[in-house]
PDB file of C-alpha atoms and ligand atoms in Angstrom:
ATOM      1  CA  MET A 132     -14.032 -30.583   0.696  1.00  0.00           C
ATOM      2  CA  PRO A 133     -15.845 -27.353  -0.273  1.00  0.00           C
ATOM      3  CA  VAL A 134     -13.644 -24.272  -0.805  1.00  0.00           C
ATOM      4  CA  PRO A 135     -14.575 -21.613   1.747  1.00  0.00           C
ATOM      5  CA  PRO A 136     -15.934 -18.296   0.404  1.00  0.00           C
ATOM      6  CA  ILE A 137     -13.342 -15.461   0.475  1.00  0.00           C
ATOM      7  CA  ASP A 138     -14.049 -13.219   3.415  1.00  0.00           C
ATOM      8  CA  LEU A 139     -11.671 -10.342   4.094  1.00  0.00           C
ATOM      9  CA  SER A 140     -13.683  -8.888   6.994  1.00  0.00           C
ATOM     10  CA  GLY A 141     -11.337  -7.135   9.462  1.00  0.00           C
ATOM     11  CA  GLN A 142      -8.536  -6.865   6.977  1.00  0.00           C
ATOM     12  CA  VAL A 143      -7.013  -3.663   5.704  1.00  0.00           C
ATOM     13  CA  ALA A 144      -5.681  -3.026   2.151  1.00  0.00           C
ATOM     14  CA  VAL A 145      -3.812  -0.241   0.440  1.00  0.00           C
ATOM     15  CA  VAL A 146      -4.246  -0.097  -3.384  1.00  0.00           C
ATOM     16  CA  THR A 147      -1.906   2.291  -5.151  1.00  0.00           C
ATOM     17  CA  GLY A 148      -3.172   4.060  -8.270  1.00  0.00           C
ATOM     18  CA  SER A 149      -6.803   3.148  -7.463  1.00  0.00           C
ATOM     19  CA  THR A 150      -8.603   6.272  -8.618  1.00  0.00           C
ATOM     20  CA  SER A 151      -8.952   4.832 -12.177  1.00  0.00           C
ATOM     21  CA  GLY A 152      -8.904   1.631 -14.223  1.00  0.00           C
ATOM     22  CA  ILE A 153      -7.579  -1.617 -12.825  1.00  0.00           C
ATOM     23  CA  GLY A 154      -6.692  -0.256  -9.358  1.00  0.00           C
ATOM     24  CA  ARG A 155     -10.216   1.036  -8.794  1.00  0.00           C
ATOM     25  CA  ALA A 156     -11.634  -2.353  -9.839  1.00  0.00           C
ATOM     26  CA  LEU A 157      -9.328  -4.190  -7.516  1.00  0.00           C
ATOM     27  CA  ALA A 158     -10.107  -1.831  -4.579  1.00  0.00           C
ATOM     28  CA  GLU A 159     -13.851  -2.417  -5.176  1.00  0.00           C
ATOM     29  CA  ALA A 160     -13.315  -6.183  -5.136  1.00  0.00           C
ATOM     30  CA  LEU A 161     -11.360  -6.051  -1.886  1.00  0.00           C
ATOM     31  CA  ALA A 162     -13.975  -3.845  -0.208  1.00  0.00           C
ATOM     32  CA  GLY A 163     -16.736  -6.090  -1.619  1.00  0.00           C
ATOM     33  CA  ALA A 164     -15.036  -9.025   0.111  1.00  0.00           C
ATOM     34  CA  GLY A 165     -15.107  -7.184   3.391  1.00  0.00           C
ATOM     35  CA  ALA A 166     -11.810  -5.329   3.575  1.00  0.00           C
ATOM     36  CA  SER A 167     -11.242  -1.794   4.655  1.00  0.00           C
ATOM     37  CA  VAL A 168      -9.529  -0.049   1.797  1.00  0.00           C
ATOM     38  CA  VAL A 169      -7.194   2.935   1.240  1.00  0.00           C
ATOM     39  CA  LEU A 170      -7.498   4.361  -2.243  1.00  0.00           C
ATOM     40  CA  ASN A 171      -4.664   6.291  -3.794  1.00  0.00           C
ATOM     41  CA  GLY A 172      -3.981   8.096  -7.044  1.00  0.00           C
ATOM     42  CA  LEU A 173      -4.172  11.283  -8.942  1.00  0.00           C
ATOM     43  CA  GLY A 174      -7.239  12.984 -10.352  1.00  0.00           C
ATOM     44  CA  ASP A 175      -9.989  15.598  -9.758  1.00  0.00           C
ATOM     45  CA  PRO A 176     -10.688  15.821  -6.031  1.00  0.00           C
ATOM     46  CA  ALA A 177     -14.452  15.798  -6.500  1.00  0.00           C
ATOM     47  CA  GLN A 178     -14.341  12.713  -8.661  1.00  0.00           C
ATOM     48  CA  ILE A 179     -11.990  10.886  -6.320  1.00  0.00           C
ATOM     49  CA  GLU A 180     -14.346  11.688  -3.413  1.00  0.00           C
ATOM     50  CA  GLN A 181     -17.282  10.409  -5.486  1.00  0.00           C
ATOM     51  CA  ALA A 182     -15.430   7.156  -6.219  1.00  0.00           C
ATOM     52  CA  ARG A 183     -14.530   6.757  -2.506  1.00  0.00           C
ATOM     53  CA  ALA A 184     -18.071   7.346  -1.388  1.00  0.00           C
ATOM     54  CA  GLU A 185     -19.523   4.987  -3.993  1.00  0.00           C
ATOM     55  CA  ILE A 186     -17.235   2.079  -2.941  1.00  0.00           C
ATOM     56  CA  GLU A 187     -17.844   2.771   0.744  1.00  0.00           C
ATOM     57  CA  GLN A 188     -21.575   2.804   0.174  1.00  0.00           C
ATOM     58  CA  SER A 189     -21.750  -0.325  -2.035  1.00  0.00           C
ATOM     59  CA  SER A 190     -19.407  -2.349   0.198  1.00  0.00           C
ATOM     60  CA  GLY A 191     -20.415  -1.021   3.594  1.00  0.00           C
ATOM     61  CA  ARG A 192     -16.731  -0.995   4.567  1.00  0.00           C
ATOM     62  CA  PRO A 193     -14.589   2.056   5.548  1.00  0.00           C
ATOM     63  CA  VAL A 194     -12.920   3.449   2.456  1.00  0.00           C
ATOM     64  CA  ARG A 195     -10.267   6.165   2.720  1.00  0.00           C
ATOM     65  CA  TYR A 196      -8.189   8.123   0.324  1.00  0.00           C
ATOM     66  CA  HIS A 197      -4.513   9.039   0.605  1.00  0.00           C
ATOM     67  CA  GLY A 198      -3.034  11.292  -2.034  1.00  0.00           C
ATOM     68  CA  ALA A 199       0.571  10.072  -1.858  1.00  0.00           C
ATOM     69  CA  ASP A 200       2.477  10.865  -5.091  1.00  0.00           C
ATOM     70  CA  MET A 201       4.150   7.679  -6.199  1.00  0.00           C
ATOM     71  CA  THR A 202       7.226   9.608  -7.237  1.00  0.00           C
ATOM     72  CA  LYS A 203       7.797  10.675  -3.616  1.00  0.00           C
ATOM     73  CA  PRO A 204       9.280   8.058  -1.266  1.00  0.00           C
ATOM     74  CA  ALA A 205       8.415  10.005   1.859  1.00  0.00           C
ATOM     75  CA  GLU A 206       4.711  10.337   0.845  1.00  0.00           C
ATOM     76  CA  ILE A 207       4.511   6.611  -0.024  1.00  0.00           C
ATOM     77  CA  GLY A 208       5.946   5.743   3.461  1.00  0.00           C
ATOM     78  CA  GLU A 209       3.507   8.089   5.115  1.00  0.00           C
ATOM     79  CA  MET A 210       0.495   6.452   3.313  1.00  0.00           C
ATOM     80  CA  ILE A 211       1.565   3.077   4.664  1.00  0.00           C
ATOM     81  CA  THR A 212       2.228   4.251   8.204  1.00  0.00           C
ATOM     82  CA  SER A 213      -0.877   6.397   8.496  1.00  0.00           C
ATOM     83  CA  THR A 214      -3.008   3.440   7.286  1.00  0.00           C
ATOM     84  CA  HIS A 215      -1.489   1.297   9.996  1.00  0.00           C
ATOM     85  CA  ARG A 216      -2.015   4.064  12.570  1.00  0.00           C
ATOM     86  CA  GLU A 217      -5.720   4.511  11.715  1.00  0.00           C
ATOM     87  CA  PHE A 218      -6.722   0.848  11.285  1.00  0.00           C
ATOM     88  CA  GLY A 219      -4.201  -0.816  13.630  1.00  0.00           C
ATOM     89  CA  ARG A 220      -3.085  -3.243  10.946  1.00  0.00           C
ATOM     90  CA  LEU A 221      -2.122  -3.630   7.341  1.00  0.00           C
ATOM     91  CA  ASP A 222      -2.922  -6.920   5.612  1.00  0.00           C
ATOM     92  CA  MET A 223      -2.665  -6.267   1.870  1.00  0.00           C
ATOM     93  CA  LEU A 224      -0.646  -4.001  -0.263  1.00  0.00           C
ATOM     94  CA  VAL A 225      -1.510  -3.889  -3.953  1.00  0.00           C
ATOM     95  CA  ASN A 226       1.165  -2.056  -5.917  1.00  0.00           C
ATOM     96  CA  ASN A 227      -0.793  -1.041  -9.031  1.00  0.00           C
ATOM     97  CA  ALA A 228       0.016   2.668  -9.919  1.00  0.00           C
ATOM     98  CA  GLY A 229       1.568   2.838 -13.346  1.00  0.00           C
ATOM     99  CA  VAL A 230       2.119   5.156 -16.349  1.00  0.00           C
ATOM    100  CA  GLN A 231       3.106   4.562 -19.855  1.00  0.00           C
ATOM    101  CA  HIS A 232       4.988   6.379 -22.633  1.00  0.00           C
ATOM    102  CA  VAL A 233       5.336   5.061 -26.183  1.00  0.00           C
ATOM    103  CA  SER A 234       8.241   6.301 -28.261  1.00  0.00           C
ATOM    104  CA  PRO A 235      11.313   4.932 -30.124  1.00  0.00           C
ATOM    105  CA  VAL A 236      14.254   4.722 -27.657  1.00  0.00           C
ATOM    106  CA  GLU A 237      16.287   7.396 -29.506  1.00  0.00           C
ATOM    107  CA  ASP A 238      13.405   9.872 -29.057  1.00  0.00           C
ATOM    108  CA  PHE A 239      12.408   8.698 -25.595  1.00  0.00           C
ATOM    109  CA  PRO A 240      12.460  11.783 -23.356  1.00  0.00           C
ATOM    110  CA  PRO A 241      14.773  11.024 -20.402  1.00  0.00           C
ATOM    111  CA  GLU A 242      12.370  12.627 -17.968  1.00  0.00           C
ATOM    112  CA  ARG A 243       9.685  10.211 -19.124  1.00  0.00           C
ATOM    113  CA  TRP A 244      12.096   7.325 -18.491  1.00  0.00           C
ATOM    114  CA  ASP A 245      12.747   8.592 -14.954  1.00  0.00           C
ATOM    115  CA  LEU A 246       8.989   9.043 -14.324  1.00  0.00           C
ATOM    116  CA  ILE A 247       8.166   5.593 -15.469  1.00  0.00           C
ATOM    117  CA  ILE A 248      10.847   3.914 -13.428  1.00  0.00           C
ATOM    118  CA  ALA A 249       9.843   5.972 -10.387  1.00  0.00           C
ATOM    119  CA  ILE A 250       6.170   5.140 -10.512  1.00  0.00           C
ATOM    120  CA  ASN A 251       6.126   1.646 -12.081  1.00  0.00           C
ATOM    121  CA  LEU A 252       9.268   0.274 -10.263  1.00  0.00           C
ATOM    122  CA  SER A 253      10.772   2.294  -7.464  1.00  0.00           C
ATOM    123  CA  ALA A 254       7.295   3.080  -5.846  1.00  0.00           C
ATOM    124  CA  VAL A 255       6.797  -0.740  -5.594  1.00  0.00           C
ATOM    125  CA  PHE A 256      10.028  -0.940  -3.557  1.00  0.00           C
ATOM    126  CA  HIS A 257       9.166   2.102  -1.352  1.00  0.00           C
ATOM    127  CA  ALA A 258       5.656   0.824  -0.454  1.00  0.00           C
ATOM    128  CA  THR A 259       6.897  -2.685   0.164  1.00  0.00           C
ATOM    129  CA  HIS A 260       9.811  -1.382   2.273  1.00  0.00           C
ATOM    130  CA  ALA A 261       7.380   0.440   4.520  1.00  0.00           C
ATOM    131  CA  ALA A 262       4.799  -2.356   4.662  1.00  0.00           C
ATOM    132  CA  VAL A 263       6.989  -5.451   5.293  1.00  0.00           C
ATOM    133  CA  PRO A 264       7.872  -4.669   8.951  1.00  0.00           C
ATOM    134  CA  LEU A 265       4.206  -4.127   9.772  1.00  0.00           C
ATOM    135  CA  MET A 266       3.182  -7.344   8.038  1.00  0.00           C
ATOM    136  CA  LYS A 267       6.003  -9.374   9.536  1.00  0.00           C
ATOM    137  CA  ALA A 268       5.009  -8.170  13.043  1.00  0.00           C
ATOM    138  CA  GLN A 269       1.468  -9.415  12.339  1.00  0.00           C
ATOM    139  CA  GLY A 270       2.731 -12.786  11.124  1.00  0.00           C
ATOM    140  CA  ARG A 271       0.604 -12.465   7.945  1.00  0.00           C
ATOM    141  CA  GLY A 272       0.416 -10.238   4.948  1.00  0.00           C
ATOM    142  CA  ARG A 273      -0.120 -10.145   1.204  1.00  0.00           C
ATOM    143  CA  ILE A 274       1.835  -8.037  -1.299  1.00  0.00           C
ATOM    144  CA  VAL A 275       0.501  -8.160  -4.839  1.00  0.00           C
ATOM    145  CA  ASN A 276       2.290  -6.282  -7.579  1.00  0.00           C
ATOM    146  CA  ILE A 277       0.354  -5.487 -10.765  1.00  0.00           C
ATOM    147  CA  ALA A 278       3.070  -6.051 -13.346  1.00  0.00           C
ATOM    148  CA  SER A 279       2.153  -6.749 -17.023  1.00  0.00           C
ATOM    149  CA  ALA A 280       2.616  -9.154 -19.853  1.00  0.00           C
ATOM    150  CA  HIS A 281       5.440  -6.741 -20.411  1.00  0.00           C
ATOM    151  CA  SER A 282       7.149  -8.140 -17.286  1.00  0.00           C
ATOM    152  CA  LEU A 283       7.741 -11.323 -19.354  1.00  0.00           C
ATOM    153  CA  VAL A 284       7.982 -10.221 -23.018  1.00  0.00           C
ATOM    154  CA  ALA A 285       8.705  -6.963 -24.795  1.00  0.00           C
ATOM    155  CA  SER A 286       7.150  -4.732 -27.442  1.00  0.00           C
ATOM    156  CA  PRO A 287       8.905  -2.003 -29.436  1.00  0.00           C
ATOM    157  CA  PHE A 288       8.618   1.642 -28.300  1.00  0.00           C
ATOM    158  CA  LYS A 289       8.034   0.741 -24.653  1.00  0.00           C
ATOM    159  CA  SER A 290      11.537   0.493 -23.362  1.00  0.00           C
ATOM    160  CA  ALA A 291      10.959   2.202 -19.985  1.00  0.00           C
ATOM    161  CA  TYR A 292       7.725   0.337 -19.256  1.00  0.00           C
ATOM    162  CA  VAL A 293       9.195  -3.016 -20.232  1.00  0.00           C
ATOM    163  CA  ALA A 294      12.304  -2.349 -18.148  1.00  0.00           C
ATOM    164  CA  ALA A 295      10.256  -1.316 -15.136  1.00  0.00           C
ATOM    165  CA  LYS A 296       7.873  -4.255 -15.403  1.00  0.00           C
ATOM    166  CA  HIS A 297      10.661  -6.805 -15.820  1.00  0.00           C
ATOM    167  CA  GLY A 298      12.128  -5.116 -12.683  1.00  0.00           C
ATOM    168  CA  VAL A 299       8.862  -5.664 -10.819  1.00  0.00           C
ATOM    169  CA  ALA A 300       8.863  -9.385 -11.678  1.00  0.00           C
ATOM    170  CA  GLY A 301      12.487  -9.782 -10.298  1.00  0.00           C
ATOM    171  CA  PHE A 302      11.715  -7.620  -7.274  1.00  0.00           C
ATOM    172  CA  THR A 303       8.673  -9.808  -6.528  1.00  0.00           C
ATOM    173  CA  LYS A 304      10.790 -13.002  -6.538  1.00  0.00           C
ATOM    174  CA  SER A 305      13.448 -11.533  -4.283  1.00  0.00           C
ATOM    175  CA  VAL A 306      11.098 -10.244  -1.689  1.00  0.00           C
ATOM    176  CA  ALA A 307       9.094 -13.516  -1.688  1.00  0.00           C
ATOM    177  CA  LEU A 308      12.238 -15.505  -0.903  1.00  0.00           C
ATOM    178  CA  GLU A 309      13.163 -13.056   1.970  1.00  0.00           C
ATOM    179  CA  LEU A 310       9.661 -13.373   3.446  1.00  0.00           C
ATOM    180  CA  ALA A 311       9.121 -17.105   2.755  1.00  0.00           C
ATOM    181  CA  GLN A 312       8.928 -18.122   6.478  1.00  0.00           C
ATOM    182  CA  THR A 313       7.067 -15.069   7.817  1.00  0.00           C
ATOM    183  CA  GLY A 314       3.471 -15.636   6.712  1.00  0.00           C
ATOM    184  CA  VAL A 315       3.834 -12.676   4.255  1.00  0.00           C
ATOM    185  CA  THR A 316       3.688 -13.569   0.521  1.00  0.00           C
ATOM    186  CA  CYS A 317       4.622 -11.436  -2.505  1.00  0.00           C
ATOM    187  CA  ASN A 318       3.339 -12.204  -5.935  1.00  0.00           C
ATOM    188  CA  ALA A 319       2.734 -10.455  -9.232  1.00  0.00           C
ATOM    189  CA  ILE A 320      -0.332 -10.497 -11.524  1.00  0.00           C
ATOM    190  CA  SER A 321       0.551  -9.766 -15.151  1.00  0.00           C
ATOM    191  CA  PRO A 322      -2.464  -8.677 -17.216  1.00  0.00           C
ATOM    192  CA  GLY A 323      -2.640  -8.513 -20.956  1.00  0.00           C
ATOM    193  CA  TYR A 324      -4.468  -5.589 -22.455  1.00  0.00           C
ATOM    194  CA  VAL A 325      -7.360  -4.233 -20.296  1.00  0.00           C
ATOM    195  CA  ARG A 326      -9.429  -1.363 -21.774  1.00  0.00           C
ATOM    196  CA  THR A 327      -8.524   1.349 -19.297  1.00  0.00           C
ATOM    197  CA  PRO A 328      -7.595   5.067 -19.706  1.00  0.00           C
ATOM    198  CA  LEU A 329      -3.897   4.028 -19.825  1.00  0.00           C
ATOM    199  CA  VAL A 330      -4.642   1.843 -22.935  1.00  0.00           C
ATOM    200  CA  ASP A 331      -6.931   4.354 -24.525  1.00  0.00           C
ATOM    201  CA  GLY A 332      -4.089   6.880 -24.301  1.00  0.00           C
ATOM    202  CA  GLN A 333      -1.705   4.558 -26.001  1.00  0.00           C
ATOM    203  CA  ILE A 334      -3.811   3.979 -29.040  1.00  0.00           C
ATOM    204  CA  ALA A 335      -3.236   7.432 -30.381  1.00  0.00           C
ATOM    205  CA  ASP A 336       0.499   7.384 -29.395  1.00  0.00           C
ATOM    206  CA  GLN A 337       1.038   3.953 -31.075  1.00  0.00           C
ATOM    207  CA  ALA A 338      -0.686   5.203 -34.263  1.00  0.00           C
ATOM    208  CA  LYS A 339       1.744   8.152 -34.311  1.00  0.00           C
ATOM    209  CA  ALA A 340       4.862   6.025 -33.572  1.00  0.00           C
ATOM    210  CA  ARG A 341       3.977   3.409 -36.175  1.00  0.00           C
ATOM    211  CA  GLY A 342       2.404   5.688 -38.751  1.00  0.00           C
ATOM    212  CA  ILE A 343      -0.814   3.733 -38.986  1.00  0.00           C
ATOM    213  CA  SER A 344      -4.492   4.503 -38.100  1.00  0.00           C
ATOM    214  CA  GLU A 345      -5.982   4.029 -34.627  1.00  0.00           C
ATOM    215  CA  GLU A 346      -8.199   1.231 -35.996  1.00  0.00           C
ATOM    216  CA  ALA A 347      -5.122  -0.560 -37.271  1.00  0.00           C
ATOM    217  CA  VAL A 348      -3.523  -0.191 -33.847  1.00  0.00           C
ATOM    218  CA  MET A 349      -6.485  -1.873 -32.115  1.00  0.00           C
ATOM    219  CA  ARG A 350      -6.568  -4.697 -34.601  1.00  0.00           C
ATOM    220  CA  ASP A 351      -2.946  -5.257 -35.572  1.00  0.00           C
ATOM    221  CA  VAL A 352      -1.094  -4.106 -32.513  1.00  0.00           C
ATOM    222  CA  ILE A 353      -3.105  -4.371 -29.356  1.00  0.00           C
ATOM    223  CA  LEU A 354      -5.346  -7.352 -29.824  1.00  0.00           C
ATOM    224  CA  ALA A 355      -2.834  -8.932 -32.176  1.00  0.00           C
ATOM    225  CA  ALA A 356      -0.852  -9.820 -29.092  1.00  0.00           C
ATOM    226  CA  GLN A 357      -3.803 -11.669 -27.430  1.00  0.00           C
ATOM    227  CA  PRO A 358      -4.594 -15.061 -28.994  1.00  0.00           C
ATOM    228  CA  ASN A 359      -8.179 -14.882 -27.645  1.00  0.00           C
ATOM    229  CA  LYS A 360      -8.646 -11.464 -29.450  1.00  0.00           C
ATOM    230  CA  ARG A 361     -10.410 -10.000 -26.364  1.00  0.00           C
ATOM    231  CA  PHE A 362      -9.467  -7.446 -23.751  1.00  0.00           C
ATOM    232  CA  VAL A 363      -8.942  -8.775 -20.254  1.00  0.00           C
ATOM    233  CA  GLU A 364     -11.839  -7.786 -18.040  1.00  0.00           C
ATOM    234  CA  TYR A 365     -11.522  -6.360 -14.574  1.00  0.00           C
ATOM    235  CA  ASP A 366     -13.190  -9.384 -12.924  1.00  0.00           C
ATOM    236  CA  HIS A 367     -10.568 -11.693 -14.348  1.00  0.00           C
ATOM    237  CA  LEU A 368      -7.922  -9.664 -12.447  1.00  0.00           C
ATOM    238  CA  SER A 369     -10.096  -9.271  -9.278  1.00  0.00           C
ATOM    239  CA  GLY A 370     -10.604 -13.038  -9.113  1.00  0.00           C
ATOM    240  CA  MET A 371      -6.784 -13.647  -9.200  1.00  0.00           C
ATOM    241  CA  LEU A 372      -6.187 -11.008  -6.606  1.00  0.00           C
ATOM    242  CA  LEU A 373      -8.894 -12.331  -4.211  1.00  0.00           C
ATOM    243  CA  TYR A 374      -7.362 -15.791  -4.511  1.00  0.00           C
ATOM    244  CA  LEU A 375      -3.863 -14.494  -3.732  1.00  0.00           C
ATOM    245  CA  VAL A 376      -4.841 -12.376  -0.702  1.00  0.00           C
ATOM    246  CA  SER A 377      -7.048 -15.099   0.796  1.00  0.00           C
ATOM    247  CA  ASP A 378      -5.885 -18.094   2.850  1.00  0.00           C
ATOM    248  CA  LEU A 379      -6.284 -20.113  -0.403  1.00  0.00           C
ATOM    249  CA  GLY A 380      -3.251 -18.310  -1.788  1.00  0.00           C
ATOM    250  CA  ALA A 381      -1.008 -19.084   1.179  1.00  0.00           C
ATOM    251  CA  SER A 382       1.373 -21.310  -0.860  1.00  0.00           C
ATOM    252  CA  ALA A 383       1.673 -18.985  -3.828  1.00  0.00           C
ATOM    253  CA  ASN A 384       4.840 -16.949  -3.377  1.00  0.00           C
ATOM    254  CA  GLY A 385       7.240 -15.265  -5.713  1.00  0.00           C
ATOM    255  CA  ALA A 386       5.081 -16.200  -8.693  1.00  0.00           C
ATOM    256  CA  ASN A 387       4.038 -14.051 -11.647  1.00  0.00           C
ATOM    257  CA  PHE A 388       0.506 -14.959 -12.721  1.00  0.00           C
ATOM    258  CA  SER A 389      -0.302 -14.218 -16.350  1.00  0.00           C
ATOM    259  CA  VAL A 390      -3.949 -13.139 -17.039  1.00  0.00           C
ATOM    260  CA  ASP A 391      -3.435 -12.303 -20.657  1.00  0.00           C
ATOM    261  CA  GLY A 392      -5.605 -14.423 -22.884  1.00  0.00           C
ATOM    262  CA  GLY A 393      -2.587 -16.527 -23.787  1.00  0.00           C
ATOM    263  CA  TRP A 394      -0.330 -13.707 -24.913  1.00  0.00           C
ATOM    264  CA  THR A 395       2.841 -14.850 -23.194  1.00  0.00           C
ATOM    265  CA  ALA A 396       2.249 -18.514 -24.077  1.00  0.00           C
ATOM    266  CA  GLN A 397       3.392 -17.732 -27.609  1.00  0.00           C
TER     267      GLN A 397
HETATM  268  P1  NAD B 435      -4.894   3.984 -15.347  1.00  0.00           P
HETATM  269  O1  NAD B 435      -4.138   5.087 -16.077  1.00  0.00           O
HETATM  270  O2  NAD B 435      -6.323   3.750 -15.627  1.00  0.00           O
HETATM  271  O3  NAD B 435      -4.588   4.062 -13.764  1.00  0.00           O
HETATM  272  C1  NAD B 435      -3.383   4.424 -13.299  1.00  0.00           C
HETATM  273  C2  NAD B 435      -3.515   4.854 -11.903  1.00  0.00           C
HETATM  274  O4  NAD B 435      -2.171   5.207 -11.418  1.00  0.00           O
HETATM  275  C3  NAD B 435      -4.440   6.022 -11.707  1.00  0.00           C
HETATM  276  O5  NAD B 435      -5.202   5.939 -10.427  1.00  0.00           O
HETATM  277  C4  NAD B 435      -3.424   7.175 -11.561  1.00  0.00           C
HETATM  278  O6  NAD B 435      -3.912   8.271 -10.830  1.00  0.00           O
HETATM  279  C5  NAD B 435      -2.285   6.463 -10.802  1.00  0.00           C
HETATM  280  N1  NAD B 435      -1.096   7.233 -10.828  1.00  0.00           N
HETATM  281  C6  NAD B 435      -0.392   7.612 -11.935  1.00  0.00           C
HETATM  282  N2  NAD B 435       0.685   8.424 -11.516  1.00  0.00           N
HETATM  283  C7  NAD B 435       0.636   8.473 -10.144  1.00  0.00           C
HETATM  284  C8  NAD B 435       1.401   9.110  -9.173  1.00  0.00           C
HETATM  285  N3  NAD B 435       2.510   9.844  -9.488  1.00  0.00           N
HETATM  286  N4  NAD B 435       1.148   8.920  -7.930  1.00  0.00           N
HETATM  287  C9  NAD B 435      -0.013   8.170  -7.488  1.00  0.00           C
HETATM  288  N5  NAD B 435      -0.785   7.592  -8.429  1.00  0.00           N
HETATM  289  C10 NAD B 435      -0.455   7.704  -9.749  1.00  0.00           C
HETATM  290  O7  NAD B 435      -4.052   2.650 -15.728  1.00  0.00           O
HETATM  291  P2  NAD B 435      -4.452   1.039 -15.662  1.00  0.00           P
HETATM  292  O8  NAD B 435      -4.443   0.561 -17.022  1.00  0.00           O
HETATM  293  O9  NAD B 435      -5.545   0.872 -14.748  1.00  0.00           O
HETATM  294  O10 NAD B 435      -3.042   0.463 -15.038  1.00  0.00           O
HETATM  295  C11 NAD B 435      -2.930   0.085 -13.743  1.00  0.00           C
HETATM  296  C12 NAD B 435      -1.690  -0.816 -13.609  1.00  0.00           C
HETATM  297  O11 NAD B 435      -1.970  -1.988 -14.413  1.00  0.00           O
HETATM  298  C13 NAD B 435      -0.466  -0.150 -14.114  1.00  0.00           C
HETATM  299  O12 NAD B 435       0.648  -0.560 -13.281  1.00  0.00           O
HETATM  300  C14 NAD B 435      -0.268  -0.793 -15.482  1.00  0.00           C
HETATM  301  O13 NAD B 435       1.077  -0.806 -15.922  1.00  0.00           O
HETATM  302  C15 NAD B 435      -0.868  -2.166 -15.286  1.00  0.00           C
HETATM  303  N6  NAD B 435      -1.284  -2.845 -16.517  1.00  0.00           N
HETATM  304  C16 NAD B 435      -2.290  -2.286 -17.325  1.00  0.00           C
HETATM  305  C17 NAD B 435      -2.645  -2.892 -18.416  1.00  0.00           C
HETATM  306  C18 NAD B 435      -3.711  -2.406 -19.324  1.00  0.00           C
HETATM  307  O14 NAD B 435      -3.973  -2.971 -20.376  1.00  0.00           O
HETATM  308  N7  NAD B 435      -4.494  -1.369 -18.954  1.00  0.00           N
HETATM  309  C19 NAD B 435      -2.051  -4.127 -18.877  1.00  0.00           C
HETATM  310  C20 NAD B 435      -0.963  -4.663 -18.073  1.00  0.00           C
HETATM  311  C21 NAD B 435      -0.584  -3.953 -16.905  1.00  0.00           C
END
């Protein structure tokens, strides 16, 4: 039997942290498959508006922007409820916003720990908390958390990030079990290294923390982790997301899908 093409026409998605990197690519993929999309994230307002307009034009779907700060629970809740108010539904929530800080634990600034836990973990709860009643009332919904290979394994100097991402993996399983009979699924996608601004920023930090050159970080630290010696590309993540949010993904629940070139198989 042929597999039907993925068509998200009439569906509505919120993608957190979608003004840059992976989130932007995922938002483009959802709009490209027919969904109306709400972008979110920080950045220069003119550049955000340009990105919004580009995705709207290329997809022909409504694309909005909400500036909720992922450290502020009330703003996260408002983003979810105002999306539902405008479009009359909410089908997909992609919890993607994330930040990183690389430092030995004894030097790790406590305020960076708090920030990483707030954005990478607590915001996933706050958005899910607001979205679940709306999705349950519809009898269908898709929550996809962008975790990381670091939700499954650790690296030195990333204690807050690894703790937050392991938390996301556990949260995903718990929510999936709660929702198992509602038509709403909750899964995680765990990328290996993707060449985004977040990774570019780490190269210099890793070099400093380890006392080696930036070239050595790329070769011996970053791509050393990935057996295929290649960065993960945006399309590899978009493909997994489209599967999960479509009807094809209806039986996937509580899972953590590695898209990491074999990193966590080691
Ligand atoms: P990025 O830096 O390119 O994008 C991060 C996004 O989060 C941006 O849109 C930014 O504005 C937003 N953001 C940051 N703080 C925010 C806040 N307080 N409120 C609202 N938005 C905020 O990063 P990326 O590499 O695209 O990472 C996206 C996600 O993928 C993160 O959760 C990250 O942990 C995860 N991830 C990335 C990689 C990688 O190699 N790049 C690997 C595994 C997992």
